[in-house]
Amino acid sequence: MIRRPYYMDVLKTYRDVPLVKILAGVRRCGKSTILAMLREDLTESGIAPECIITRCYTSEEFSDCQTDKDMYQDIKGSMTKNSRYYLLLDEVQEVAGWEKAVNSLLENGNTDIYVTGSNSKLMSSEISTYLTGRYLSIPIYTLSFAEYLEFKKTSFLGTKELLNEYLRMGGFPIVALGNFDWHSAYQIVEGIYTSVVTNDIVRRHNITSYDLFNRVVKYVIENVGKTFSANAIAKFLKSQGRSLSVEAVYNYLEWLEKAFVIYRCQRYDIQGKSVLKTQEKFYLADASLKYCIMGFNPKSIAAMLENVVYFELRRRGYEVYIGKNGTREIDFVAVRQDERIYVQVCRNLPEESDREVANLLEVRDHYPKYVVTLDELAAGNIDGVRIVHLADFLLPG
């Protein structure tokens, strides 16, 4: 089992803290494997195997109509010792009212609880009052480039070649573990995407017009890294002879977001120091989701570089925004407690323009500023702005 040390460090930090630890992310991003790693780690630290209770609620062992009471009684019945128990509960959203059972197990037992899920029932906005103030959300993403290198450590390819592969293949662990060609990799990712859409969106929300929903998805994918509004999507569909209300577009975007297919990035007014409510951007949970639906085009790499950098910043614990500085835009303003960094992303530094650097120099504060690029020859420091190759940015230290 290839370990993902970042997540293990986070889980160790919160071990035995009296909160339900909720690991949530898109399907097949590695949540179940992280639970298996946790089980292994608990055993290695001296926890008796019988005090570690594991359940997977997508297993055929469990009825589709299992209730929260069934869930509670099953787990409680397995806690036969006067000991502390560690509960590792996978895909709990399959049990209606799961949070009631988990809350009771937290209150009525000597337990440390970890749960995973892949859809909106694991989003904080939909967790009922049963767990208010009693849970910790731990977002799980597809592989970082550092993790991808670990998965590919037996490869004969160099770091830059593996970076190109990572940009093209994406970071789903199931893809990284194999030696697939791009066609096979995209077939696997398309299967993941179809499962998410079918199980977490279309079925749950009773979407009857799959064609319109799919057109909205394709619009978002084609415009990754660009600002747009629900109204713009509605107008675009109208121009194609399709009718969809702005409210319906909002719903589709919200459902995609709650299924962890897309992530919303708001704009931040650097001068006014406030978050703006208009003209957001959306990024895909994994770059391969674009390629499996739209096909791979080398020209699309430039737009997806932002996608890769956005999630790298999220993995490092930053809140990430688009920066608005007067009439200029900064690709990312990343904030973590009292830290802040500014990042511009480009495939190559243009020879005839200093726009990337100039936009950063207009921000007159002392926080670190970066231009991240695939340009092999770009490096160094321009008036305090660091020029960094993407591989070096993704592999700090």
GROMACS .gro file of C-alpha atoms in nm:
model
  397
    1MET     CA    1   0.000   0.000   0.000
    2ILE     CA    2   0.147   0.334  -0.109
    3ARG     CA    3   0.108   0.579   0.177
    4ARG     CA    4  -0.011   0.938   0.153
    5PRO     CA    5   0.184   1.093   0.443
    6TYR     CA    6   0.015   1.435   0.434
    7TYR     CA    7  -0.322   1.286   0.521
    8MET     CA    8  -0.176   1.050   0.777
    9ASP     CA    9  -0.010   1.346   0.951
   10VAL     CA   10  -0.343   1.531   0.959
   11LEU     CA   11  -0.525   1.229   1.102
   12LYS     CA   12  -0.253   1.179   1.364
   13THR     CA   13  -0.288   1.542   1.467
   14TYR     CA   14  -0.658   1.491   1.539
   15ARG     CA   15  -0.642   1.138   1.679
   16ASP     CA   16  -0.850   1.105   1.996
   17VAL     CA   17  -0.979   1.460   1.960
   18PRO     CA   18  -1.353   1.432   2.049
   19LEU     CA   19  -1.476   1.527   1.703
   20VAL     CA   20  -1.606   1.318   1.415
   21LYS     CA   21  -1.342   1.336   1.143
   22ILE     CA   22  -1.515   1.361   0.803
   23LEU     CA   23  -1.301   1.278   0.497
   24ALA     CA   24  -1.485   1.401   0.188
   25GLY     CA   25  -1.393   1.422  -0.179
   26VAL     CA   26  -1.479   1.308  -0.529
   27ARG     CA   27  -1.527   0.937  -0.585
   28ARG     CA   28  -1.208   0.731  -0.624
   29CYS     CA   29  -0.978   1.003  -0.491
   30GLY     CA   30  -0.842   0.761  -0.230
   31LYS     CA   31  -1.059   0.803   0.080
   32SER     CA   32  -1.108   0.428   0.141
   33THR     CA   33  -0.736   0.368   0.103
   34ILE     CA   34  -0.661   0.643   0.354
   35LEU     CA   35  -0.894   0.469   0.602
   36ALA     CA   36  -0.704   0.144   0.539
   37MET     CA   37  -0.377   0.329   0.605
   38LEU     CA   38  -0.526   0.465   0.925
   39ARG     CA   39  -0.623   0.117   1.038
   40GLU     CA   40  -0.268  -0.003   0.971
   41ASP     CA   41  -0.125   0.294   1.158
   42LEU     CA   42  -0.353   0.237   1.458
   43THR     CA   43  -0.251  -0.129   1.473
   44GLU     CA   44   0.119  -0.038   1.452
   45SER     CA   45   0.073   0.208   1.738
   46GLY     CA   46  -0.052  -0.071   1.965
   47ILE     CA   47  -0.431  -0.051   1.927
   48ALA     CA   48  -0.581  -0.401   1.950
   49PRO     CA   49  -0.733  -0.505   1.613
   50GLU     CA   50  -1.064  -0.592   1.780
   51CYS     CA   51  -1.090  -0.231   1.899
   52ILE     CA   52  -1.080  -0.103   1.541
   53ILE     CA   53  -1.424  -0.136   1.380
   54THR     CA   54  -1.439  -0.093   1.003
   55ARG     CA   55  -1.755  -0.067   0.796
   56CYS     CA   56  -1.807   0.005   0.426
   57TYR     CA   57  -2.166   0.096   0.352
   58THR     CA   58  -2.141   0.031  -0.020
   59SER     CA   59  -2.069  -0.334   0.058
   60GLU     CA   60  -2.323  -0.602  -0.031
   61GLU     CA   61  -2.317  -0.697   0.338
   62PHE     CA   62  -2.541  -0.401   0.411
   63SER     CA   63  -2.900  -0.358   0.304
   64ASP     CA   64  -2.993  -0.063   0.082
   65CYS     CA   65  -3.263   0.025   0.334
   66GLN     CA   66  -3.039   0.016   0.641
   67THR     CA   67  -3.146   0.279   0.895
   68ASP     CA   68  -2.944   0.486   1.136
   69LYS     CA   69  -3.073   0.261   1.417
   70ASP     CA   70  -2.948  -0.048   1.231
   71MET     CA   71  -2.613   0.124   1.190
   72TYR     CA   72  -2.593   0.219   1.557
   73GLN     CA   73  -2.696  -0.123   1.688
   74ASP     CA   74  -2.455  -0.306   1.458
   75ILE     CA   75  -2.156  -0.100   1.571
   76LYS     CA   76  -2.258  -0.082   1.935
   77GLY     CA   77  -2.303  -0.460   1.937
   78SER     CA   78  -1.942  -0.502   1.823
   79MET     CA   79  -1.810  -0.293   2.113
   80THR     CA   80  -1.795  -0.575   2.366
   81LYS     CA   81  -1.493  -0.463   2.569
   82ASN     CA   82  -1.455  -0.185   2.819
   83SER     CA   83  -1.202  -0.020   2.587
   84ARG     CA   84  -1.165   0.275   2.357
   85TYR     CA   85  -1.287   0.195   2.007
   86TYR     CA   86  -1.179   0.343   1.675
   87LEU     CA   87  -1.459   0.353   1.418
   88LEU     CA   88  -1.362   0.372   1.051
   89LEU     CA   89  -1.686   0.413   0.856
   90ASP     CA   90  -1.663   0.430   0.476
   91GLU     CA   91  -1.926   0.593   0.248
   92VAL     CA   92  -2.166   0.666   0.533
   93GLN     CA   93  -2.394   0.872   0.310
   94GLU     CA   94  -2.548   0.544   0.196
   95VAL     CA   95  -2.724   0.523   0.534
   96ALA     CA   96  -3.013   0.766   0.578
   97GLY     CA   97  -2.966   0.959   0.901
   98TRP     CA   98  -2.611   0.832   0.950
   99GLU     CA   99  -2.526   1.144   1.151
  100LYS     CA  100  -2.776   1.043   1.423
  101ALA     CA  101  -2.600   0.708   1.467
  102VAL     CA  102  -2.256   0.867   1.463
  103ASN     CA  103  -2.359   1.133   1.713
  104SER     CA  104  -2.496   0.865   1.948
  105LEU     CA  105  -2.176   0.662   1.917
  106LEU     CA  106  -1.975   0.975   1.995
  107GLU     CA  107  -2.188   1.055   2.300
  108ASN     CA  108  -2.251   0.708   2.437
  109GLY     CA  109  -1.924   0.532   2.377
  110ASN     CA  110  -1.551   0.568   2.432
  111THR     CA  111  -1.491   0.623   2.062
  112ASP     CA  112  -1.275   0.799   1.805
  113ILE     CA  113  -1.472   0.823   1.480
  114TYR     CA  114  -1.363   0.867   1.118
  115VAL     CA  115  -1.610   0.869   0.829
  116THR     CA  116  -1.579   0.914   0.454
  117GLY     CA  117  -1.820   1.012   0.179
  118SER     CA  118  -1.840   1.123  -0.180
  119ASN     CA  119  -2.139   1.348  -0.208
  120SER     CA  120  -2.326   1.644  -0.069
  121LYS     CA  121  -2.447   1.469   0.243
  122LEU     CA  122  -2.092   1.515   0.371
  123MET     CA  123  -2.090   1.889   0.305
  124SER     CA  124  -2.117   2.101   0.619
  125SER     CA  125  -2.425   2.280   0.487
  126GLU     CA  126  -2.618   1.954   0.482
  127ILE     CA  127  -2.507   1.798   0.809
  128SER     CA  128  -2.797   1.830   1.049
  129THR     CA  129  -2.788   1.978   1.394
  130TYR     CA  130  -2.690   1.638   1.532
  131LEU     CA  131  -2.324   1.709   1.454
  132THR     CA  132  -2.311   2.088   1.471
  133GLY     CA  133  -1.981   2.182   1.633
  134ARG     CA  134  -1.886   1.819   1.674
  135TYR     CA  135  -1.711   1.738   1.349
  136LEU     CA  136  -1.401   1.830   1.152
  137SER     CA  137  -1.402   1.833   0.771
  138ILE     CA  138  -1.085   1.702   0.607
  139PRO     CA  139  -1.098   1.751   0.228
  140ILE     CA  140  -0.942   1.470   0.026
  141TYR     CA  141  -0.812   1.551  -0.320
  142THR     CA  142  -0.670   1.343  -0.603
  143LEU     CA  143  -0.293   1.295  -0.598
  144SER     CA  144  -0.057   1.587  -0.569
  145PHE     CA  145   0.245   1.575  -0.797
  146ALA     CA  146   0.463   1.472  -0.501
  147GLU     CA  147   0.226   1.183  -0.432
  148TYR     CA  148   0.217   1.097  -0.802
  149LEU     CA  149   0.598   1.064  -0.801
  150GLU     CA  150   0.570   0.829  -0.503
  151PHE     CA  151   0.318   0.618  -0.694
  152LYS     CA  152   0.557   0.616  -0.993
  153LYS     CA  153   0.882   0.559  -0.804
  154THR     CA  154   0.962   0.246  -1.008
  155SER     CA  155   0.925   0.438  -1.335
  156PHE     CA  156   1.229   0.500  -1.554
  157LEU     CA  157   1.097   0.845  -1.646
  158GLY     CA  158   1.253   1.161  -1.506
  159THR     CA  159   1.071   1.425  -1.300
  160LYS     CA  160   0.993   1.653  -1.596
  161GLU     CA  161   0.864   1.359  -1.803
  162LEU     CA  162   0.646   1.246  -1.514
  163LEU     CA  163   0.518   1.601  -1.475
  164ASN     CA  164   0.404   1.595  -1.838
  165GLU     CA  165   0.237   1.260  -1.772
  166TYR     CA  166   0.071   1.397  -1.456
  167LEU     CA  167  -0.061   1.701  -1.644
  168ARG     CA  168  -0.208   1.474  -1.909
  169MET     CA  169  -0.325   1.175  -1.703
  170GLY     CA  170  -0.438   1.354  -1.387
  171GLY     CA  171  -0.411   1.234  -1.029
  172PHE     CA  172  -0.672   0.965  -0.969
  173PRO     CA  173  -0.483   0.695  -0.771
  174ILE     CA  174  -0.630   0.409  -0.977
  175VAL     CA  175  -0.476   0.562  -1.290
  176ALA     CA  176  -0.142   0.640  -1.126
  177LEU     CA  177  -0.108   0.283  -0.999
  178GLY     CA  178  -0.124   0.139  -1.351
  179ASN     CA  179   0.073   0.187  -1.668
  180PHE     CA  180  -0.214   0.295  -1.887
  181ASP     CA  181  -0.200   0.472  -2.217
  182TRP     CA  182  -0.396   0.795  -2.228
  183HIS     CA  183  -0.697   0.636  -2.397
  184SER     CA  184  -0.736   0.369  -2.127
  185ALA     CA  185  -0.677   0.626  -1.851
  186TYR     CA  186  -0.953   0.850  -1.981
  187GLN     CA  187  -1.191   0.554  -2.007
  188ILE     CA  188  -1.133   0.485  -1.637
  189VAL     CA  189  -1.188   0.850  -1.543
  190GLU     CA  190  -1.499   0.869  -1.761
  191GLY     CA  191  -1.635   0.573  -1.563
  192ILE     CA  192  -1.570   0.759  -1.239
  193TYR     CA  193  -1.738   1.072  -1.373
  194THR     CA  194  -2.042   0.877  -1.496
  195SER     CA  195  -2.076   0.713  -1.154
  196VAL     CA  196  -2.068   1.052  -0.982
  197VAL     CA  197  -2.322   1.204  -1.218
  198THR     CA  198  -2.555   0.905  -1.205
  199ASN     CA  199  -2.540   0.832  -0.833
  200ASP     CA  200  -2.475   1.169  -0.673
  201ILE     CA  201  -2.650   1.415  -0.903
  202VAL     CA  202  -2.897   1.288  -1.163
  203ARG     CA  203  -3.060   1.022  -0.947
  204ARG     CA  204  -3.062   1.219  -0.626
  205HIS     CA  205  -3.199   1.537  -0.777
  206ASN     CA  206  -3.427   1.369  -1.032
  207ILE     CA  207  -3.275   1.548  -1.331
  208THR     CA  208  -3.495   1.466  -1.628
  209SER     CA  209  -3.312   1.668  -1.894
  210TYR     CA  210  -2.975   1.499  -1.897
  211ASP     CA  211  -2.886   1.670  -2.226
  212LEU     CA  212  -2.919   2.019  -2.074
  213PHE     CA  213  -2.730   1.915  -1.762
  214ASN     CA  214  -2.451   1.774  -1.978
  215ARG     CA  215  -2.432   2.096  -2.179
  216VAL     CA  216  -2.386   2.295  -1.858
  217VAL     CA  217  -2.109   2.057  -1.752
  218LYS     CA  218  -1.933   2.099  -2.086
  219TYR     CA  219  -1.963   2.478  -2.063
  220VAL     CA  220  -1.796   2.474  -1.720
  221ILE     CA  221  -1.522   2.240  -1.844
  222GLU     CA  222  -1.450   2.452  -2.149
  223ASN     CA  223  -1.424   2.761  -1.928
  224VAL     CA  224  -1.207   2.633  -1.644
  225GLY     CA  225  -1.000   2.924  -1.521
  226LYS     CA  226  -1.230   3.185  -1.673
  227THR     CA  227  -1.481   3.401  -1.491
  228PHE     CA  228  -1.844   3.347  -1.589
  229SER     CA  229  -2.190   3.360  -1.437
  230ALA     CA  230  -2.498   3.140  -1.437
  231ASN     CA  231  -2.662   3.406  -1.651
  232ALA     CA  232  -2.384   3.371  -1.911
  233ILE     CA  233  -2.448   2.995  -1.929
  234ALA     CA  234  -2.823   3.049  -1.971
  235LYS     CA  235  -2.758   3.298  -2.253
  236PHE     CA  236  -2.515   3.059  -2.420
  237LEU     CA  237  -2.770   2.777  -2.414
  238LYS     CA  238  -3.034   3.013  -2.554
  239SER     CA  239  -2.802   3.094  -2.843
  240GLN     CA  240  -2.797   2.721  -2.918
  241GLY     CA  241  -3.175   2.703  -2.917
  242ARG     CA  242  -3.193   2.551  -2.567
  243SER     CA  243  -3.392   2.694  -2.279
  244LEU     CA  244  -3.278   2.672  -1.919
  245SER     CA  245  -3.353   2.915  -1.640
  246VAL     CA  246  -3.076   3.090  -1.450
  247GLU     CA  247  -3.208   2.926  -1.132
  248ALA     CA  248  -3.170   2.581  -1.289
  249VAL     CA  249  -2.812   2.665  -1.389
  250TYR     CA  250  -2.739   2.769  -1.029
  251ASN     CA  251  -2.878   2.436  -0.911
  252TYR     CA  252  -2.667   2.237  -1.157
  253LEU     CA  253  -2.351   2.422  -1.050
  254GLU     CA  254  -2.435   2.370  -0.683
  255TRP     CA  255  -2.495   1.998  -0.732
  256LEU     CA  256  -2.170   1.956  -0.924
  257GLU     CA  257  -1.990   2.139  -0.646
  258LYS     CA  258  -2.149   1.928  -0.374
  259ALA     CA  259  -2.048   1.613  -0.557
  260PHE     CA  260  -1.689   1.747  -0.550
  261VAL     CA  261  -1.665   1.755  -0.931
  262ILE     CA  262  -1.604   2.130  -0.939
  263TYR     CA  263  -1.468   2.376  -0.684
  264ARG     CA  264  -1.572   2.739  -0.665
  265CYS     CA  265  -1.303   3.008  -0.643
  266GLN     CA  266  -1.429   3.352  -0.541
  267ARG     CA  267  -1.274   3.687  -0.628
  268TYR     CA  268  -1.095   3.892  -0.364
  269ASP     CA  269  -1.062   4.269  -0.385
  270ILE     CA  270  -0.704   4.326  -0.274
  271GLN     CA  271  -0.751   4.700  -0.227
  272GLY     CA  272  -1.086   4.677  -0.050
  273LYS     CA  273  -0.986   4.357   0.135
  274SER     CA  274  -1.322   4.192   0.075
  275VAL     CA  275  -1.457   3.883  -0.098
  276LEU     CA  276  -1.664   3.965  -0.407
  277LYS     CA  277  -1.982   3.775  -0.490
  278THR     CA  278  -1.968   3.803  -0.869
  279GLN     CA  279  -1.768   3.653  -1.156
  280GLU     CA  280  -1.631   3.348  -0.980
  281LYS     CA  281  -1.417   3.080  -1.139
  282PHE     CA  282  -1.459   2.705  -1.116
  283TYR     CA  283  -1.189   2.439  -1.118
  284LEU     CA  284  -1.223   2.065  -1.183
  285ALA     CA  285  -1.148   1.808  -0.911
  286ASP     CA  286  -0.894   1.660  -1.152
  287ALA     CA  287  -0.764   1.773  -1.490
  288SER     CA  288  -0.836   1.431  -1.640
  289LEU     CA  289  -1.209   1.499  -1.600
  290LYS     CA  290  -1.176   1.757  -1.878
  291TYR     CA  291  -0.984   1.529  -2.109
  292CYS     CA  292  -1.211   1.228  -2.064
  293ILE     CA  293  -1.514   1.438  -2.167
  294MET     CA  294  -1.367   1.683  -2.420
  295GLY     CA  295  -1.064   1.489  -2.541
  296PHE     CA  296  -0.701   1.589  -2.495
  297ASN     CA  297  -0.569   1.890  -2.679
  298PRO     CA  298  -0.214   2.015  -2.610
  299LYS     CA  299  -0.346   2.372  -2.632
  300SER     CA  300  -0.567   2.306  -2.330
  301ILE     CA  301  -0.266   2.247  -2.103
  302ALA     CA  302  -0.222   2.620  -2.042
  303ALA     CA  303  -0.569   2.655  -1.892
  304MET     CA  304  -0.529   2.342  -1.682
  305LEU     CA  305  -0.203   2.465  -1.527
  306GLU     CA  306  -0.416   2.697  -1.314
  307ASN     CA  307  -0.624   2.397  -1.212
  308VAL     CA  308  -0.313   2.212  -1.091
  309VAL     CA  309  -0.177   2.512  -0.899
  310TYR     CA  310  -0.518   2.586  -0.744
  311PHE     CA  311  -0.539   2.239  -0.589
  312GLU     CA  312  -0.177   2.242  -0.479
  313LEU     CA  313  -0.254   2.556  -0.278
  314ARG     CA  314  -0.570   2.396  -0.138
  315ARG     CA  315  -0.374   2.087  -0.032
  316ARG     CA  316  -0.133   2.310   0.159
  317GLY     CA  317  -0.422   2.445   0.362
  318TYR     CA  318  -0.469   2.782   0.191
  319GLU     CA  319  -0.798   2.954   0.126
  320VAL     CA  320  -0.764   3.041  -0.241
  321TYR     CA  321  -0.914   3.339  -0.424
  322ILE     CA  322  -0.883   3.517  -0.757
  323GLY     CA  323  -0.715   3.851  -0.691
  324LYS     CA  324  -0.868   4.175  -0.817
  325ASN     CA  325  -0.636   4.472  -0.787
  326GLY     CA  326  -0.805   4.769  -0.951
  327THR     CA  327  -0.825   4.677  -1.319
  328ARG     CA  328  -0.560   4.405  -1.290
  329GLU     CA  329  -0.615   4.041  -1.200
  330ILE     CA  330  -0.391   3.809  -1.002
  331ASP     CA  331  -0.454   3.441  -1.075
  332PHE     CA  332  -0.444   3.342  -0.707
  333VAL     CA  333  -0.435   3.505  -0.367
  334ALA     CA  334  -0.375   3.226  -0.116
  335VAL     CA  335  -0.436   3.294   0.253
  336ARG     CA  336  -0.349   3.074   0.551
  337GLN     CA  337  -0.393   3.235   0.893
  338ASP     CA  338  -0.159   3.537   0.883
  339GLU     CA  339   0.028   3.411   0.575
  340ARG     CA  340  -0.045   3.518   0.220
  341ILE     CA  341   0.108   3.449  -0.120
  342TYR     CA  342   0.029   3.576  -0.469
  343VAL     CA  343   0.062   3.348  -0.771
  344GLN     CA  344   0.047   3.408  -1.144
  345VAL     CA  345   0.037   3.101  -1.370
  346CYS     CA  346   0.143   3.087  -1.735
  347ARG     CA  347   0.267   2.823  -1.976
  348ASN     CA  348   0.552   3.043  -2.098
  349LEU     CA  349   0.671   3.389  -2.003
  350PRO     CA  350   0.585   3.609  -2.301
  351GLU     CA  351   0.892   3.776  -2.450
  352GLU     CA  352   0.703   4.086  -2.563
  353SER     CA  353   0.515   4.149  -2.239
  354ASP     CA  354   0.587   4.180  -1.867
  355ARG     CA  355   0.219   4.147  -1.775
  356GLU     CA  356   0.260   3.846  -1.545
  357VAL     CA  357   0.529   4.013  -1.335
  358ALA     CA  358   0.381   4.363  -1.360
  359ASN     CA  359   0.046   4.251  -1.219
  360LEU     CA  360   0.225   4.118  -0.912
  361LEU     CA  361   0.446   4.425  -0.870
  362GLU     CA  362   0.132   4.640  -0.856
  363VAL     CA  363   0.047   4.465  -0.527
  364ARG     CA  364   0.249   4.674  -0.285
  365ASP     CA  365   0.293   4.459   0.023
  366HIS     CA  366   0.564   4.234   0.164
  367TYR     CA  367   0.401   3.896   0.099
  368PRO     CA  368   0.575   3.643  -0.134
  369LYS     CA  369   0.491   3.665  -0.504
  370TYR     CA  370   0.541   3.394  -0.765
  371VAL     CA  371   0.511   3.343  -1.137
  372VAL     CA  372   0.471   2.968  -1.199
  373THR     CA  373   0.547   2.852  -1.551
  374LEU     CA  374   0.637   2.555  -1.770
  375ASP     CA  375   0.906   2.767  -1.937
  376GLU     CA  376   1.230   2.569  -1.899
  377LEU     CA  377   1.449   2.877  -1.922
  378ALA     CA  378   1.248   3.101  -1.690
  379ALA     CA  379   1.399   3.130  -1.344
  380GLY     CA  380   1.526   3.382  -1.097
  381ASN     CA  381   1.391   3.690  -0.927
  382ILE     CA  382   1.251   4.007  -1.084
  383ASP     CA  383   1.217   4.290  -0.832
  384GLY     CA  384   1.116   4.045  -0.563
  385VAL     CA  385   0.889   3.830  -0.780
  386ARG     CA  386   1.015   3.471  -0.796
  387ILE     CA  387   0.997   3.294  -1.133
  388VAL     CA  388   0.946   2.923  -1.061
  389HIS     CA  389   0.909   2.620  -1.285
  390LEU     CA  390   0.587   2.429  -1.214
  391ALA     CA  391   0.776   2.117  -1.105
  392ASP     CA  392   0.971   2.315  -0.844
  393PHE     CA  393   0.655   2.488  -0.719
  394LEU     CA  394   0.479   2.153  -0.678
  395LEU     CA  395   0.780   1.999  -0.501
  396PRO     CA  396   0.879   2.257  -0.237
  397GLY     CA  397   1.190   2.192  -0.037
   0.00000   0.00000   0.00000
